[in-house]
Coordinates of C-alpha atoms and ligand atoms in Angstrom, one line a residue:
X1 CA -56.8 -6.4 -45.3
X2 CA -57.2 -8.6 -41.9
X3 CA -54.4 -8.5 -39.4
X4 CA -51.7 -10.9 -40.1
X5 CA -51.5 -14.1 -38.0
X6 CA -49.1 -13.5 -34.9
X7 CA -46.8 -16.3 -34.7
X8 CA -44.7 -16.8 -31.7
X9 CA -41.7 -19.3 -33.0
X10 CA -39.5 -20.9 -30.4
X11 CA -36.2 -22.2 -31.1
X12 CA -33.6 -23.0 -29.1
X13 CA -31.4 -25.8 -30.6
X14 CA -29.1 -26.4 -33.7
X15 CA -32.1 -28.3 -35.7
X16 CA -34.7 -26.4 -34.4
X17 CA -32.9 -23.2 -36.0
X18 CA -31.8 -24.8 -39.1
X19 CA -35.7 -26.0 -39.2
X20 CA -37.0 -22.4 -39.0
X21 CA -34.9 -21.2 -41.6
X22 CA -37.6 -22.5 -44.2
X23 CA -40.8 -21.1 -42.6
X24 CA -39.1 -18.2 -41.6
X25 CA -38.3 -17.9 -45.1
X26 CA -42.0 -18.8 -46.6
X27 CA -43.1 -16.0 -43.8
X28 CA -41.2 -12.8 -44.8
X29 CA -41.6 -13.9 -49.1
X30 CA -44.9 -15.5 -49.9
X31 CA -47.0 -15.0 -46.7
X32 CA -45.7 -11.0 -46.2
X33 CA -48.5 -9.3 -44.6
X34 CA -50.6 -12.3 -44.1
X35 CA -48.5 -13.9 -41.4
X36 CA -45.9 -12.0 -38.5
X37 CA -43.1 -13.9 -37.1
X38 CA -41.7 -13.0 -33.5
X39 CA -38.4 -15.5 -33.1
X40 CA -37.7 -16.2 -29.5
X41 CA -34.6 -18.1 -29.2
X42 CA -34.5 -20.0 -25.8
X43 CA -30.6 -20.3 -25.9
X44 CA -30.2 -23.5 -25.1
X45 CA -27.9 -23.9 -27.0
X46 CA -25.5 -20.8 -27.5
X47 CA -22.0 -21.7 -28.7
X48 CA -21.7 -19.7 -32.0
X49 CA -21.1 -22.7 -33.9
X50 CA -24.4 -24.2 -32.5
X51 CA -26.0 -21.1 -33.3
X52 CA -25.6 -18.0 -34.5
X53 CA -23.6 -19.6 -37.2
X54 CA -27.1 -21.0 -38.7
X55 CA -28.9 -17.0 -38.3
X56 CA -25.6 -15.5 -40.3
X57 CA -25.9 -19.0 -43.2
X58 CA -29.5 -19.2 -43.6
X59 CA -30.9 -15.6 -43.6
X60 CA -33.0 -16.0 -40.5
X61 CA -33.4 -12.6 -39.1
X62 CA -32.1 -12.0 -35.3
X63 CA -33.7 -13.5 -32.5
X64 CA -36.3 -10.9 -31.4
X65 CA -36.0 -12.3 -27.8
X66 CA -33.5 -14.3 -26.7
X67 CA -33.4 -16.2 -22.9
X68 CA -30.5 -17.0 -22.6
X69 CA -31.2 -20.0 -20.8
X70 CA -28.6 -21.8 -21.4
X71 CA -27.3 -25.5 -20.0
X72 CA -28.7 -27.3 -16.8
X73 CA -30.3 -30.2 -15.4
X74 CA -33.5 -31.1 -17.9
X75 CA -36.2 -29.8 -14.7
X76 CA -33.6 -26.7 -14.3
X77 CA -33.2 -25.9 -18.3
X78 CA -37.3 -26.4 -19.0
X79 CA -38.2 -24.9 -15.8
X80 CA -36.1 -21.5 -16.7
X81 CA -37.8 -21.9 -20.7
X82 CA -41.2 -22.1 -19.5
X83 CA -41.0 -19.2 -17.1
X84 CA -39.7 -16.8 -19.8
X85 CA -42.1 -18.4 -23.0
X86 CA -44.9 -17.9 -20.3
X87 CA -44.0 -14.1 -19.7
X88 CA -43.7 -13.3 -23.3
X89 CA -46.9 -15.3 -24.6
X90 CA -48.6 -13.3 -21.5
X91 CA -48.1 -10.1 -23.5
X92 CA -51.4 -11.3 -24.8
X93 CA -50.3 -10.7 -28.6
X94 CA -50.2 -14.1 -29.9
X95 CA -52.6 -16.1 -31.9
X96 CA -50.3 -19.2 -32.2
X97 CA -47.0 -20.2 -31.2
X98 CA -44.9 -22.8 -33.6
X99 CA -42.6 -25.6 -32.4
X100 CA -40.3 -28.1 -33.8
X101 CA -39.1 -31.5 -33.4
X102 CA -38.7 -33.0 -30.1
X103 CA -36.3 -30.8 -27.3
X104 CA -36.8 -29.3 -24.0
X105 CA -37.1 -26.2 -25.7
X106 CA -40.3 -27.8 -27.3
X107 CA -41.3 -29.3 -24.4
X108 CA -41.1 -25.5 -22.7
X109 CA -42.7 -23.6 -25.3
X110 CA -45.8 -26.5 -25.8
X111 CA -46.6 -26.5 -21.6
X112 CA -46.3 -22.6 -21.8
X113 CA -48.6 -22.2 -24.3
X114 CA -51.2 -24.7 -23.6
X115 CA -52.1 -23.5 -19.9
X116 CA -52.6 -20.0 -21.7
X117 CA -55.0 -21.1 -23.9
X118 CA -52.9 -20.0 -26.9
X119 CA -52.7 -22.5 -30.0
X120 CA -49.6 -24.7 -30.6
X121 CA -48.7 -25.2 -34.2
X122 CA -46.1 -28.0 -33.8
X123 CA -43.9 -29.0 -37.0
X124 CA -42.5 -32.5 -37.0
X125 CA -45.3 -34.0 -35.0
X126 CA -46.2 -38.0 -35.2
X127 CA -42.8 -39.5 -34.5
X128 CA -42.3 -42.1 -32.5
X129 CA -39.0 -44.4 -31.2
X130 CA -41.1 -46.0 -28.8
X131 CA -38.6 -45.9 -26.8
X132 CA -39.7 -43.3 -23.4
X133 CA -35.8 -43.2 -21.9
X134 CA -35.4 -41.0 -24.7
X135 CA -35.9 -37.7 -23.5
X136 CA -36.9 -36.3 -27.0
X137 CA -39.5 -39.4 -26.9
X138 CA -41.1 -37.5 -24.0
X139 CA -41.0 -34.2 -25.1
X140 CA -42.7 -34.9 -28.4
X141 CA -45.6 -36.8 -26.9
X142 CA -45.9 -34.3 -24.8
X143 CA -45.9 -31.4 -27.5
X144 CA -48.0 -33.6 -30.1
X145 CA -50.6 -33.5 -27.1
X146 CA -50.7 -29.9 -26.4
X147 CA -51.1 -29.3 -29.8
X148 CA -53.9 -27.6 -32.2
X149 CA -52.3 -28.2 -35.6
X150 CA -50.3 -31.4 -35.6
X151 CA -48.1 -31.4 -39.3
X152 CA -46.5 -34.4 -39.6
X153 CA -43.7 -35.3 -42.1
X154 CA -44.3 -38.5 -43.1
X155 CA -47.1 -40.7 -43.9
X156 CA -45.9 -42.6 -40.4
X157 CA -45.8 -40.0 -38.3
X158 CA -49.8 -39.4 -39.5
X159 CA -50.6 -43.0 -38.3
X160 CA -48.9 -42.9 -35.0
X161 CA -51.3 -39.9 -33.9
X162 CA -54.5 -41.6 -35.1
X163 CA -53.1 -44.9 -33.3
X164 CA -53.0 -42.2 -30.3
X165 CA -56.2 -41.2 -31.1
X166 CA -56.1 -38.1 -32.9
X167 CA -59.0 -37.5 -35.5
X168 CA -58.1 -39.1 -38.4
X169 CA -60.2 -36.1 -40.3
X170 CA -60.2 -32.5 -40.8
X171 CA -64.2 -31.8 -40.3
X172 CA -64.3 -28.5 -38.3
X173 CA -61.6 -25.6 -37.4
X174 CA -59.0 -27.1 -35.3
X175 CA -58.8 -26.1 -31.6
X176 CA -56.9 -27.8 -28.9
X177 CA -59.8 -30.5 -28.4
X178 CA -60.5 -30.8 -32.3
X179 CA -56.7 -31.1 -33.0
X180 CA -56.0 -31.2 -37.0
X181 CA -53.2 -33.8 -38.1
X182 CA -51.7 -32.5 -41.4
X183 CA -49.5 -34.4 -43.3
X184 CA -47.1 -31.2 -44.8
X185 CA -43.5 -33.3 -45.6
X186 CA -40.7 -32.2 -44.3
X187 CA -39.1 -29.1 -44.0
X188 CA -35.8 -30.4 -43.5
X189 CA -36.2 -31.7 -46.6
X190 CA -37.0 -28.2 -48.1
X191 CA -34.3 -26.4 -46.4
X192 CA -31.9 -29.4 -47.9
X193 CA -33.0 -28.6 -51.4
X194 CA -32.6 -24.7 -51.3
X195 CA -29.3 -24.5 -49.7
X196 CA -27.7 -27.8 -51.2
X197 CA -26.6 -25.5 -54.3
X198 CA -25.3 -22.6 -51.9
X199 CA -23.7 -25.6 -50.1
X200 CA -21.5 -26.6 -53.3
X201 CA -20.7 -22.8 -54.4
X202 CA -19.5 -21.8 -50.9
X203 CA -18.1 -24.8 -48.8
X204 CA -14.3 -25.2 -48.4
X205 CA -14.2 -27.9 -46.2
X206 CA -14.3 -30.6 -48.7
X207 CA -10.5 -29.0 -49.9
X208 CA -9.6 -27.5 -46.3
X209 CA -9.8 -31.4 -44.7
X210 CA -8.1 -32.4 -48.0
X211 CA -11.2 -35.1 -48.7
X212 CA -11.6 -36.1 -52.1
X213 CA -15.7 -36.4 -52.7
X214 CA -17.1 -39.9 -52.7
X215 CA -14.1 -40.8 -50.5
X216 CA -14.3 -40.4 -46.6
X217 CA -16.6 -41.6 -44.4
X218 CA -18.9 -38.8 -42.5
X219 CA -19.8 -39.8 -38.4
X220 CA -21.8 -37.6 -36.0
X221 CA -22.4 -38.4 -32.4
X222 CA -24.9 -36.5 -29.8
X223 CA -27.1 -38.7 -28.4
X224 CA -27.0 -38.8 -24.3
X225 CA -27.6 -42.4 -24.2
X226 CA -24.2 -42.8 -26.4
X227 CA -21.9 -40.0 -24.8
X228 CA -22.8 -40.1 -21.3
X229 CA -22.4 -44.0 -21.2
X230 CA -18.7 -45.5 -21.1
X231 CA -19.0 -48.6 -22.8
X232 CA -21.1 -46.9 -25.5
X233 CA -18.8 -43.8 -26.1
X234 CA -15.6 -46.7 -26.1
X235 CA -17.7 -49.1 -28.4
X236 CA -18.8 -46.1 -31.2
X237 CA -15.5 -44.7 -31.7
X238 CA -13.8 -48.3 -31.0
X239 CA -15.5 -49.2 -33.9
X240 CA -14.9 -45.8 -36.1
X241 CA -11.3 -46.5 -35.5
X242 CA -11.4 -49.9 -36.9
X243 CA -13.2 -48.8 -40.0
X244 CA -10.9 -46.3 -40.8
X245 CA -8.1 -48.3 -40.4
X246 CA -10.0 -51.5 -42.2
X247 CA -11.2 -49.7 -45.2
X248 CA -8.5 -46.8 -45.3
X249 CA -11.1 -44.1 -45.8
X250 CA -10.6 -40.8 -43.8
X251 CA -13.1 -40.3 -41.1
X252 CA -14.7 -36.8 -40.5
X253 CA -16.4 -36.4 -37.6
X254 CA -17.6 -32.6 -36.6
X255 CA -17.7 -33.0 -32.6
X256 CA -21.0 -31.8 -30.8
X257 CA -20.2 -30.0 -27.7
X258 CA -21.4 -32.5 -25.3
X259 CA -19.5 -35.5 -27.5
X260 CA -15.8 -33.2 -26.6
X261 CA -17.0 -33.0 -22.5
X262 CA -17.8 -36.4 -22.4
X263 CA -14.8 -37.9 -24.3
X264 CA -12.8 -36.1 -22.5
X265 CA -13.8 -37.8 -19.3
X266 CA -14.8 -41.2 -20.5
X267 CA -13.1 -42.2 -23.5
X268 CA -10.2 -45.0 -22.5
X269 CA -6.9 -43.1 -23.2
X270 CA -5.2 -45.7 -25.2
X271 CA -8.4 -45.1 -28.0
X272 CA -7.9 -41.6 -27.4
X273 CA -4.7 -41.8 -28.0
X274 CA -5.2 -44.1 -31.0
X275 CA -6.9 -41.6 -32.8
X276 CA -5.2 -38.5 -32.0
X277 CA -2.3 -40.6 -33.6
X278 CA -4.2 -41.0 -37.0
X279 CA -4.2 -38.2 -39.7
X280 CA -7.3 -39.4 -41.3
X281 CA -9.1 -39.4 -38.5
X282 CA -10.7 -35.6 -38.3
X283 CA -12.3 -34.5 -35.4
X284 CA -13.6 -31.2 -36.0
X285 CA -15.4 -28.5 -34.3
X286 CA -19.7 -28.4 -34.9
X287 CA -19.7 -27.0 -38.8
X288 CA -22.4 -24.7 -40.5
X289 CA -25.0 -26.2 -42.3
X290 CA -23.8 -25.6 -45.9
X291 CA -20.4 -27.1 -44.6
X292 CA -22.5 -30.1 -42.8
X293 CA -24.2 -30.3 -46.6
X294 CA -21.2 -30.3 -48.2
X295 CA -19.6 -33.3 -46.2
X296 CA -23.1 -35.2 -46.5
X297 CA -23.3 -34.8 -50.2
X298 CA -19.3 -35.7 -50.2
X299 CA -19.4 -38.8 -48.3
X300 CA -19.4 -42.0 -49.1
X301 CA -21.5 -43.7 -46.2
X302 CA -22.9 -41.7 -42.9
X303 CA -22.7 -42.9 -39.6
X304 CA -24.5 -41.5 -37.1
X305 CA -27.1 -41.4 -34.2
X306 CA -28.8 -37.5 -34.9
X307 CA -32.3 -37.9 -36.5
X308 CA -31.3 -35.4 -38.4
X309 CA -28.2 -36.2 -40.4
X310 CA -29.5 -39.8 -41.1
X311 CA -32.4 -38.3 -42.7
X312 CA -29.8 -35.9 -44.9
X313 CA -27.8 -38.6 -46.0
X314 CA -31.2 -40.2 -47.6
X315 CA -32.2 -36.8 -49.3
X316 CA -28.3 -37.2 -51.1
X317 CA -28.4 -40.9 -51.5
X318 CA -26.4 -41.7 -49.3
X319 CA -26.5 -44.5 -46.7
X320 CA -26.4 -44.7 -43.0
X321 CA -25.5 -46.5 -40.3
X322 CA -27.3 -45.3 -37.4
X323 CA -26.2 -45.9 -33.5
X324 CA -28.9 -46.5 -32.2
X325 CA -31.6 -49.7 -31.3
X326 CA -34.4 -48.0 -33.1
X327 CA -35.3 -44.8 -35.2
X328 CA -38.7 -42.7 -35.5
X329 CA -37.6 -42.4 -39.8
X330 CA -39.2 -46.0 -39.7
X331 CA -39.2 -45.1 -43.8
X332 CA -35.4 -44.9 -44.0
X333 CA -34.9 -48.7 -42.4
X334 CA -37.9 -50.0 -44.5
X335 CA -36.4 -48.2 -47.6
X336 CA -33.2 -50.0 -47.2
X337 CA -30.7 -47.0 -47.0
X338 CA -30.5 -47.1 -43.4
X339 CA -29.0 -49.9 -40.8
X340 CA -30.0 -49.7 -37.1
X341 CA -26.6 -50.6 -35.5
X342 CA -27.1 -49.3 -31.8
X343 CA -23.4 -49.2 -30.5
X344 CA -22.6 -53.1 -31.2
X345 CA -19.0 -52.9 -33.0
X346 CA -19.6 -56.2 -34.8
X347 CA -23.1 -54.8 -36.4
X348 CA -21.4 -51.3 -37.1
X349 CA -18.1 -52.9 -39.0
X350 CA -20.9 -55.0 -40.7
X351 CA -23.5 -52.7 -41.9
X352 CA -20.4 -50.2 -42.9
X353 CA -18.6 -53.2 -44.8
X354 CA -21.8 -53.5 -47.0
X355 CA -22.3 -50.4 -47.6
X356 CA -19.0 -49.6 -48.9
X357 CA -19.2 -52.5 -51.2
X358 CA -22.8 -52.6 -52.6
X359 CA -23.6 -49.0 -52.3
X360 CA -27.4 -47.8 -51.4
X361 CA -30.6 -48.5 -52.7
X362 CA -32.8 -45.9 -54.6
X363 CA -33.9 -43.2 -52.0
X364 CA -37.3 -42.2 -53.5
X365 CA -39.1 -38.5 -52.2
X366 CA -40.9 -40.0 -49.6
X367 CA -40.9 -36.5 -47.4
X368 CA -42.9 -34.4 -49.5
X369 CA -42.2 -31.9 -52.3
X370 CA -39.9 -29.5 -51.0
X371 CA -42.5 -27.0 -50.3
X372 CA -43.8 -28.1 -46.7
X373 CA -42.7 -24.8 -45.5
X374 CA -45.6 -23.2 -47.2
X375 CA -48.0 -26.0 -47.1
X376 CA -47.9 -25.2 -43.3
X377 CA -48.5 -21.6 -43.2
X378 CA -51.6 -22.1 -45.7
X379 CA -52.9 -24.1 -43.2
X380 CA -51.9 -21.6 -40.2
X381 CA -53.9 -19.4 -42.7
X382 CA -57.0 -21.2 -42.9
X383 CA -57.7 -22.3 -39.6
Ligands
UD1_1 C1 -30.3 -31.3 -27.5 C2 -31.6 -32.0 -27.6 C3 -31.5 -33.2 -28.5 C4 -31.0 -32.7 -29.9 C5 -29.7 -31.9 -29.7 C6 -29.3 -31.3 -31.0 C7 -32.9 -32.1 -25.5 C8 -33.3 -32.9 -24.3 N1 -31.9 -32.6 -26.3 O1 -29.3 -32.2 -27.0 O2 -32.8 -33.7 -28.7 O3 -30.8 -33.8 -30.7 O4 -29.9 -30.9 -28.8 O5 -28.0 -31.0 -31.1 O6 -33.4 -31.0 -25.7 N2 -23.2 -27.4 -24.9 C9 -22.3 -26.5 -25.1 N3 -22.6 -25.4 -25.9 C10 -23.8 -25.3 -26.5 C11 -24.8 -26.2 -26.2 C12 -24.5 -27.3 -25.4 O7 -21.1 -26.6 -24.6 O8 -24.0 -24.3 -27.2 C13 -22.9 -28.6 -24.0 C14 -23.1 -28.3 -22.5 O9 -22.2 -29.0 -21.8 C15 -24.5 -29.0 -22.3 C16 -24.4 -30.2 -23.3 O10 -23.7 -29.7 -24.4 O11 -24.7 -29.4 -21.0 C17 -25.8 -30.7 -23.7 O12 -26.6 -29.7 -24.3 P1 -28.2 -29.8 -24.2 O13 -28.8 -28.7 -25.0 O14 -28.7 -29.9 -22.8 O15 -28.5 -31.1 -24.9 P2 -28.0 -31.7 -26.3 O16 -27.2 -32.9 -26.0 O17 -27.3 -30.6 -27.1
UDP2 N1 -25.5 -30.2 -38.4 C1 -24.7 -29.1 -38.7 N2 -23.4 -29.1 -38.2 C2 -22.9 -30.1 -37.5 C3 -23.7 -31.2 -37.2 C4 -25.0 -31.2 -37.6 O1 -25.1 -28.1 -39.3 O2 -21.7 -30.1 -37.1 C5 -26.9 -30.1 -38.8 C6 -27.3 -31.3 -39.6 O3 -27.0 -31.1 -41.0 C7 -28.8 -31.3 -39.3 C8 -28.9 -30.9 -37.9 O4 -27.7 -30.1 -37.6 O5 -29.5 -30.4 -40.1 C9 -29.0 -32.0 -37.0 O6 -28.8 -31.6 -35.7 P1 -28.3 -32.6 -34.5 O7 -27.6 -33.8 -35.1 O8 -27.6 -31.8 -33.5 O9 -29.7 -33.0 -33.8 P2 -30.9 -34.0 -34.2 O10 -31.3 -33.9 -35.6 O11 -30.4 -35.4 -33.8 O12 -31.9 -33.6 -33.2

């Protein structure tokens, strides 16, 4: 039998290792033997409820190297990545390293890689926001183009890269000048489907928060461009606090790290104040992901600005305001369960107040079959 395909997988943040969860899993059942997986965790993000929370939930084994990198400046924090993906990929063991989405950790692990000649296998490739202050909008462009096997989870995201140029057809192995575009789904979408059932036999939350399912309104904020601005950290949770006192519908709202700093220094007191005074207003630490599953499949409308959780709430049906001026899940918009609302109170109270009366449309699987995972390592397999 041939050697297995070495796979060096970088992760680093709490998608990217909820992401892995579903190849990792594809890797150590169907592909045993066939495919090896080294994990190297960048720690960029390290709080145990950004992290090792999602190793313990989601069976993905230990980090097999771990950084330790930790918080900085973007040059600082990328810099550091790069300089310790570089002196593991140097170990000259590697016949392809695999990224996801669209962080610095990304970013690191696709420069790294490229200059050593090693192929980058980069999962959720094609998106776009069109929009370059986002940083993730630059670190996926850059990936996408230091890339060898481009698997893309929408039909969208295929287009964007032959708008870019990319060969529209598969005609020859792929290599880093011959890149291969694959559309593969989505593996968020497959880890959704396995763990949703785990999700309802295990979470507590629901009962713990005292929310009665179909009855609270779910809100996540993460985004730099809504945190680390005043008048768009005032205006979001301005608006939340309206809502839940306009509809009477408890808000939950697990707090991303970055979201506690920065309301702590920029968030007016009197709102602060205003919603500390509130008992169905629940600001709660990060959850796990069978929690986070739970409150999506509980809620009655999502509002948030993660690409993540917007694209959750359509696997369960359920709609989504999101806070921000565009989205790369064009499909979500054009599908009518999602509203762009940037962080305009007026179009957030709106979009919410029609939500909450007319419900969602029909969400139909638009990202794939729930099997992208293995979709992809065939792929890896044939190359
Ligand atoms: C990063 C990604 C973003 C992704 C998000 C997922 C980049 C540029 N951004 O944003 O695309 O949507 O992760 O959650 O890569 N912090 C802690 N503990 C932690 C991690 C972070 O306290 O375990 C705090 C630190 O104050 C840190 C801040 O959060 O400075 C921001 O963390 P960072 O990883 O730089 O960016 P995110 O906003 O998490
Ligand atoms: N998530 C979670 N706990 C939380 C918030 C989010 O498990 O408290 C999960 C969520 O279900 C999704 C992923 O984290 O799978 C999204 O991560 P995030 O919003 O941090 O980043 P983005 O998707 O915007 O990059």
């Amino acid at each position: 039998m041939a050697n297995p395909l070495q796979v060096l997988t970088i992760i680093g943040a709490r998608p990217q290792i909820i992401k892995a969860a579903a190849i990792s899993h594809a890797v150590r059942t169907v592909f045993q033997g066939r495919i090896a997986e080294t994990l190297l965790h960048t720690g960029q993000h390290y709080d145990s409820n950004m992290s090792q929370v999602f190793f313990d939930e989601l069976g993905i084994p230990r980090a097999d190297i771990d950084l330790g990198v930790g918080s900085g400046a973007h040059g600082v924090q990328t810099a550091r990545m790069i300089e310790g993906v570089e002196k593991e990929l140097q170990s000259g063991k590697y016949d392809a390293v695999l990224l996801y989405g669209d962080t610095n950790s990304t970013l690191a692990g696709a420069v790294a890689a490229a200059k050593l000649h090693i192929p980058v296998a980069h999962v959720e490739a094609g998106l776009r926001s069109f929009n370059k202050a986002m940083p993730e909008e630059v670190n996926r462009i850059v990936c996408d183009h230091c890339s060898t096997w481009l698997f893309c989870p929408t039909d969208t995201a295929v287009r964007n890269l032959v708008h870019e140029g990319f060969p529209a057809e598969i005609n020859a192995p792929a290599t880093a000048n011959r890149p291969h575009v694959v559309a593969s789904g989505d593996v968020m979408y497959d880890n959704s489907m396995r763990f949703a059932e785990l999700a309802a036999q295990r979470s507590t939350l629901l009962k713990e928060v005292a929310l009665q399912p179909g009855g609270f309104i779910l809100a996540t904020v993460h985004r730099d461009h809504n945190t680390d601005d005043a008048a768009r950290i005032n205006a979001i949770f301005g608006a939340l606090l309206d809502m839940h006192r306009t509809h009477r519908l408890p808000i939950v709202l697990p707090v991303h790290p970055r979201t506690r700093k920065m309301m702590g220094i920029l968030l007016e007191g009197g709102l602060q104040r205003a919603i500390a005074a509130e008992p169905g207003f629940h600001l709660l630490p990060p959850v796990g992901f069978l929690d986070m599953i739970a409150l999506e499949r509980g809620a009655k409308l999502v509002i948030t600005d993660s690409g993540g959780v917007q694209k959750e709430a359509y696997f369960f049906g359920k709609p989504a305001v999101v806070l921000r001026p565009e989205t790369e899940w064009v499909e979500l918009v054009e599908q009518g369960q999602a509203v762009l609302a940037d962080a305009d109170p007026a179009t957030i109270a709106r979009a919410a107040a029609d939500f909450l009366s007319h419900g969602v449309p029909r969400c139909p699987p638009i990202f794939g079959d729930g099997h992208a995972a293995e979709a992809i390592c065939m792929h890896l397999l044939g190359r």
